[in-house]
Amino acid sequence: MPETPVLAIERLKKSYGEVEVLHDISLSIAKGEFLVLLGPSGCGKSTLLNCIAGLEDVAAGDILIDGRNMTHEPPKDRDISMVFQSYALYPNMSVAENITFGLKVRGQSRADQAAALSRVSGVLQIDRLLDRKPAELSGGQRQRVAMGRALVRDPKLFLFDEPLSNLDAKLRVEMRAEIKRLHETVGVSMVYVTHDQVEAMTLATRICVLSEGRIQQFGTPEEIYFRPRNTFVASFMGSPAMNLIPGKATATDTGTRIDLGDNALHLGTMTDLHGRDILLGFRPEDAHTGEGLTLDQPLSVTGIERTGGDTFVTAHLGGRNATVRLPAKARIAKGDSVGIGIGREDLHFFDRQTGLRIL
Amino acid sequence: MRRRDTSALQRRLTTLLDHTILVVGAIAMSLPVLVIFMTSTHSNLTIATDGLQILPGDQFQTVYGRLTTGQPLFAEGGSVREMLFNSLAVAIGFAGLKCLTSVLAAYALVYFRFRFASFFFGIIVITMFFPVETRFLPTFLVTDRLGLLNTYSGVVLPLLATGIGTLLFRQYFRQIPEELQEAARIDGAGPIRFLIDILIPASRPMIGALFVIFFVIGWNQYLWPILVATSDEGMFTLVRGIRRAGQAGNLGMALAVVAILPPAVLIISLQRLLFRGLSEVSH
């Protein structure tokens, strides 16, 4: 018998008045998993999280937490805790009071509160801050206290709503590592909302990509990155984004030819593609000079961007601007011609009408 | 070098100008208070013949001695202590109840999504256009029917019915992030717990500031307390005592000085709170 999922969402719908903002969301995760809800702003990821938390009513469908139907239970009975984007620390309470407030409300004894507090403040290394007020803390410290408040109740499910978006870049990387460490050591189940694909890739055991209130793809980070189900996921993940070049596939004597307008690519026979209008996808880092399946014509470089670690080259291909990643010290200049090849397994084919992955 | 000199000079001139304006303003504000105090130390004869005085007179002990004896100043009673107590009762009662009702009304309006909320808010705001002076007759009638004439409740309750406090608290609560309430809900705190443990403590500067303002408003009430206290000079407030003692005489002036003190002490001691609370609401 399979283990009960710690979170299961079944055919969930959410509307504000007449407007449906979440359409038919279904997903489930096992205990100990780290689920990231990923998508651009306005895709419904925070709304979905609030539905899981019970802060928003749902129009239809069910939310099961650890096997129990919590769809209509108030937040406090769902055995969850949450870290907010603004941290939402109680400004009038000290750090210690902030962390134990939930325990106090639930009527736990002072001794239990003190024990829980010392356990959590040890894990998060905030022992020295316990008497301070939130206004006296730095952004990173507030973040830790907010996590402490969530950790202290030892809930079934942790919810994070873009917790790192108010931190500066360096601190964000540190806290990201901290959250990952927390997940690995404490072993709790987490649901984490972000629009940052790097956070998603580094933290998640499973990613759910959302757009316009629909699940675009639900899978492991590897599946999301290496086998995107449609062009939305393909172009959302990865920076710079995946190149998507319109083309037409035809059968030739030796195999399949992808006509890209001003260029072409020859492959082994792929009958599924024949006669179709497609989008040919490849990631900037999967294109190499002179390796793999080579494009018929070399590309003429129109722009160069050196980030230090990499050199990104843009060039016209099939009426689009394609980006190719080259080594940092590549000797290349504007107007140069480069022959580009791509490994067969690094090519993605999408239907141009539906945007869905063909192969 | 030369340029830095001129800019330093300019800065000094600006500072001088700023301070001149402030000093002139401060004198303009405090001079009348000083004049009242000085005049109150002169005899009624001097005041009648020579008018207001800027220098101290020789009657200080006589006049202020009368205030501190505890004896009634008027035929039907009304010692300074009594009037002070009445004024405090009205001012504190008014300010306290005003803050309480305003916080509760604003809490309901901001944190509970109920139907017609904006309609009720509109009704509350409209009361600001009808201060008690515009509705003396009906309000007096209601107070009489409720048997509240000549009581503190009769003085305070009708004054409470204005929407300014609700309006200010509503604006204040709206700028407190909604996530705070969501965090409290997840922590298991119900609406009352959230109000008492989080919202009210978090709004302390605002509540303090409005309490001070309402205290002064309540303290300075004049017409309505006269109307409600139909029979009894024991219900006199200080402000009314000034009129009764004759504001042109030294006793009236002395009472005015006494009447200024409590609000002044309150405002000076809570100055910081006052500014913090009021500046928070403005952004």
PDB file of C-alpha atoms in Angstrom, chain A residues 54-153:
ATOM      1  CA  GLY A  54      -6.809  28.013   4.390  1.00  0.00           C
ATOM      2  CA  LEU A  55      -6.472  31.773   4.116  1.00  0.00           C
ATOM      3  CA  GLU A  56      -8.623  31.696   0.975  1.00  0.00           C
ATOM      4  CA  ASP A  57     -11.804  29.773   0.278  1.00  0.00           C
ATOM      5  CA  VAL A  58     -11.863  27.444  -2.688  1.00  0.00           C
ATOM      6  CA  ALA A  59     -14.675  27.209  -5.229  1.00  0.00           C
ATOM      7  CA  ALA A  60     -14.410  23.475  -5.876  1.00  0.00           C
ATOM      8  CA  GLY A  61     -12.124  20.528  -5.290  1.00  0.00           C
ATOM      9  CA  ASP A  62     -10.385  19.087  -2.254  1.00  0.00           C
ATOM     10  CA  ILE A  63      -7.240  19.722  -0.251  1.00  0.00           C
ATOM     11  CA  LEU A  64      -5.962  16.768   1.756  1.00  0.00           C
ATOM     12  CA  ILE A  65      -3.182  17.193   4.275  1.00  0.00           C
ATOM     13  CA  ASP A  66      -1.696  13.934   5.467  1.00  0.00           C
ATOM     14  CA  GLY A  67      -4.789  12.116   4.262  1.00  0.00           C
ATOM     15  CA  ARG A  68      -7.320  14.330   6.053  1.00  0.00           C
ATOM     16  CA  ASN A  69      -9.682  16.498   4.071  1.00  0.00           C
ATOM     17  CA  MET A  70      -8.895  20.048   5.147  1.00  0.00           C
ATOM     18  CA  THR A  71     -10.708  21.884   2.355  1.00  0.00           C
ATOM     19  CA  HIS A  72     -13.005  23.734   4.711  1.00  0.00           C
ATOM     20  CA  GLU A  73     -11.019  23.679   7.940  1.00  0.00           C
ATOM     21  CA  PRO A  74      -9.695  26.971   9.362  1.00  0.00           C
ATOM     22  CA  PRO A  75      -5.914  27.554   9.025  1.00  0.00           C
ATOM     23  CA  LYS A  76      -5.176  26.805  12.673  1.00  0.00           C
ATOM     24  CA  ASP A  77      -6.571  23.261  12.404  1.00  0.00           C
ATOM     25  CA  ARG A  78      -4.643  22.286   9.285  1.00  0.00           C
ATOM     26  CA  ASP A  79      -1.367  21.472  11.019  1.00  0.00           C
ATOM     27  CA  ILE A  80       0.562  23.856   8.812  1.00  0.00           C
ATOM     28  CA  SER A  81       2.746  26.862   9.364  1.00  0.00           C
ATOM     29  CA  MET A  82       3.738  29.625   7.048  1.00  0.00           C
ATOM     30  CA  VAL A  83       6.569  32.051   6.341  1.00  0.00           C
ATOM     31  CA  PHE A  84       5.393  35.227   4.669  1.00  0.00           C
ATOM     32  CA  GLN A  85       7.071  37.438   2.116  1.00  0.00           C
ATOM     33  CA  SER A  86       6.997  40.422   4.498  1.00  0.00           C
ATOM     34  CA  TYR A  87       7.836  38.046   7.405  1.00  0.00           C
ATOM     35  CA  ALA A  88       4.745  39.435   9.194  1.00  0.00           C
ATOM     36  CA  LEU A  89       6.447  39.413  12.585  1.00  0.00           C
ATOM     37  CA  TYR A  90       4.301  40.876  15.351  1.00  0.00           C
ATOM     38  CA  PRO A  91       5.912  44.306  15.817  1.00  0.00           C
ATOM     39  CA  ASN A  92       4.994  44.673  19.492  1.00  0.00           C
ATOM     40  CA  MET A  93       6.452  41.322  20.599  1.00  0.00           C
ATOM     41  CA  SER A  94      10.035  40.275  21.187  1.00  0.00           C
ATOM     42  CA  VAL A  95      11.613  37.577  19.065  1.00  0.00           C
ATOM     43  CA  ALA A  96      10.925  34.969  21.750  1.00  0.00           C
ATOM     44  CA  GLU A  97       7.285  36.039  22.055  1.00  0.00           C
ATOM     45  CA  ASN A  98       6.898  36.014  18.306  1.00  0.00           C
ATOM     46  CA  ILE A  99       8.126  32.444  18.110  1.00  0.00           C
ATOM     47  CA  THR A 100       6.060  31.103  21.000  1.00  0.00           C
ATOM     48  CA  PHE A 101       2.863  33.055  20.310  1.00  0.00           C
ATOM     49  CA  GLY A 102       1.300  30.133  18.445  1.00  0.00           C
ATOM     50  CA  LEU A 103       2.117  27.799  21.341  1.00  0.00           C
ATOM     51  CA  LYS A 104       0.739  30.261  23.884  1.00  0.00           C
ATOM     52  CA  VAL A 105      -2.516  30.603  21.938  1.00  0.00           C
ATOM     53  CA  ARG A 106      -2.809  26.829  21.875  1.00  0.00           C
ATOM     54  CA  GLY A 107      -2.456  26.746  25.623  1.00  0.00           C
ATOM     55  CA  GLN A 108       0.885  24.950  25.907  1.00  0.00           C
ATOM     56  CA  SER A 109       2.638  25.143  29.229  1.00  0.00           C
ATOM     57  CA  ARG A 110       5.435  27.658  29.818  1.00  0.00           C
ATOM     58  CA  ALA A 111       7.952  24.858  30.186  1.00  0.00           C
ATOM     59  CA  ASP A 112       6.970  23.366  26.820  1.00  0.00           C
ATOM     60  CA  GLN A 113       7.162  26.793  25.221  1.00  0.00           C
ATOM     61  CA  ALA A 114      10.636  27.380  26.630  1.00  0.00           C
ATOM     62  CA  ALA A 115      11.844  23.961  25.454  1.00  0.00           C
ATOM     63  CA  ALA A 116      10.475  24.484  21.954  1.00  0.00           C
ATOM     64  CA  LEU A 117      11.969  27.955  21.830  1.00  0.00           C
ATOM     65  CA  SER A 118      15.437  26.794  22.760  1.00  0.00           C
ATOM     66  CA  ARG A 119      15.290  23.932  20.254  1.00  0.00           C
ATOM     67  CA  VAL A 120      14.320  26.259  17.409  1.00  0.00           C
ATOM     68  CA  SER A 121      16.614  29.125  18.305  1.00  0.00           C
ATOM     69  CA  GLY A 122      19.492  26.643  18.408  1.00  0.00           C
ATOM     70  CA  VAL A 123      18.708  25.294  14.941  1.00  0.00           C
ATOM     71  CA  LEU A 124      18.421  28.791  13.476  1.00  0.00           C
ATOM     72  CA  GLN A 125      21.223  30.348  15.541  1.00  0.00           C
ATOM     73  CA  ILE A 126      19.104  33.192  16.857  1.00  0.00           C
ATOM     74  CA  ASP A 127      19.752  32.637  20.591  1.00  0.00           C
ATOM     75  CA  ARG A 128      21.263  36.092  20.993  1.00  0.00           C
ATOM     76  CA  LEU A 129      18.282  37.852  19.441  1.00  0.00           C
ATOM     77  CA  LEU A 130      15.491  36.508  21.604  1.00  0.00           C
ATOM     78  CA  ASP A 131      14.870  39.697  23.593  1.00  0.00           C
ATOM     79  CA  ARG A 132      14.905  42.059  20.634  1.00  0.00           C
ATOM     80  CA  LYS A 133      11.939  43.570  18.839  1.00  0.00           C
ATOM     81  CA  PRO A 134      11.506  42.898  15.096  1.00  0.00           C
ATOM     82  CA  ALA A 135      12.308  46.556  14.318  1.00  0.00           C
ATOM     83  CA  GLU A 136      15.797  46.005  15.765  1.00  0.00           C
ATOM     84  CA  LEU A 137      16.624  43.115  13.420  1.00  0.00           C
ATOM     85  CA  SER A 138      18.213  43.025   9.977  1.00  0.00           C
ATOM     86  CA  GLY A 139      16.385  41.511   7.029  1.00  0.00           C
ATOM     87  CA  GLY A 140      18.181  38.194   7.319  1.00  0.00           C
ATOM     88  CA  GLN A 141      17.526  37.992  11.059  1.00  0.00           C
ATOM     89  CA  ARG A 142      13.814  38.709  10.553  1.00  0.00           C
ATOM     90  CA  GLN A 143      13.793  35.939   7.997  1.00  0.00           C
ATOM     91  CA  ARG A 144      15.253  33.517  10.544  1.00  0.00           C
ATOM     92  CA  VAL A 145      12.749  34.545  13.191  1.00  0.00           C
ATOM     93  CA  ALA A 146       9.896  34.046  10.729  1.00  0.00           C
ATOM     94  CA  MET A 147      11.216  30.563  10.034  1.00  0.00           C
ATOM     95  CA  GLY A 148      11.552  29.953  13.748  1.00  0.00           C
ATOM     96  CA  ARG A 149       7.910  30.837  14.262  1.00  0.00           C
ATOM     97  CA  ALA A 150       7.018  28.332  11.568  1.00  0.00           C
ATOM     98  CA  LEU A 151       9.339  25.598  12.837  1.00  0.00           C
ATOM     99  CA  VAL A 152       8.378  25.764  16.486  1.00  0.00           C
ATOM    100  CA  ARG A 153       5.014  24.064  16.117  1.00  0.00           C
TER     101      ARG A 153
END
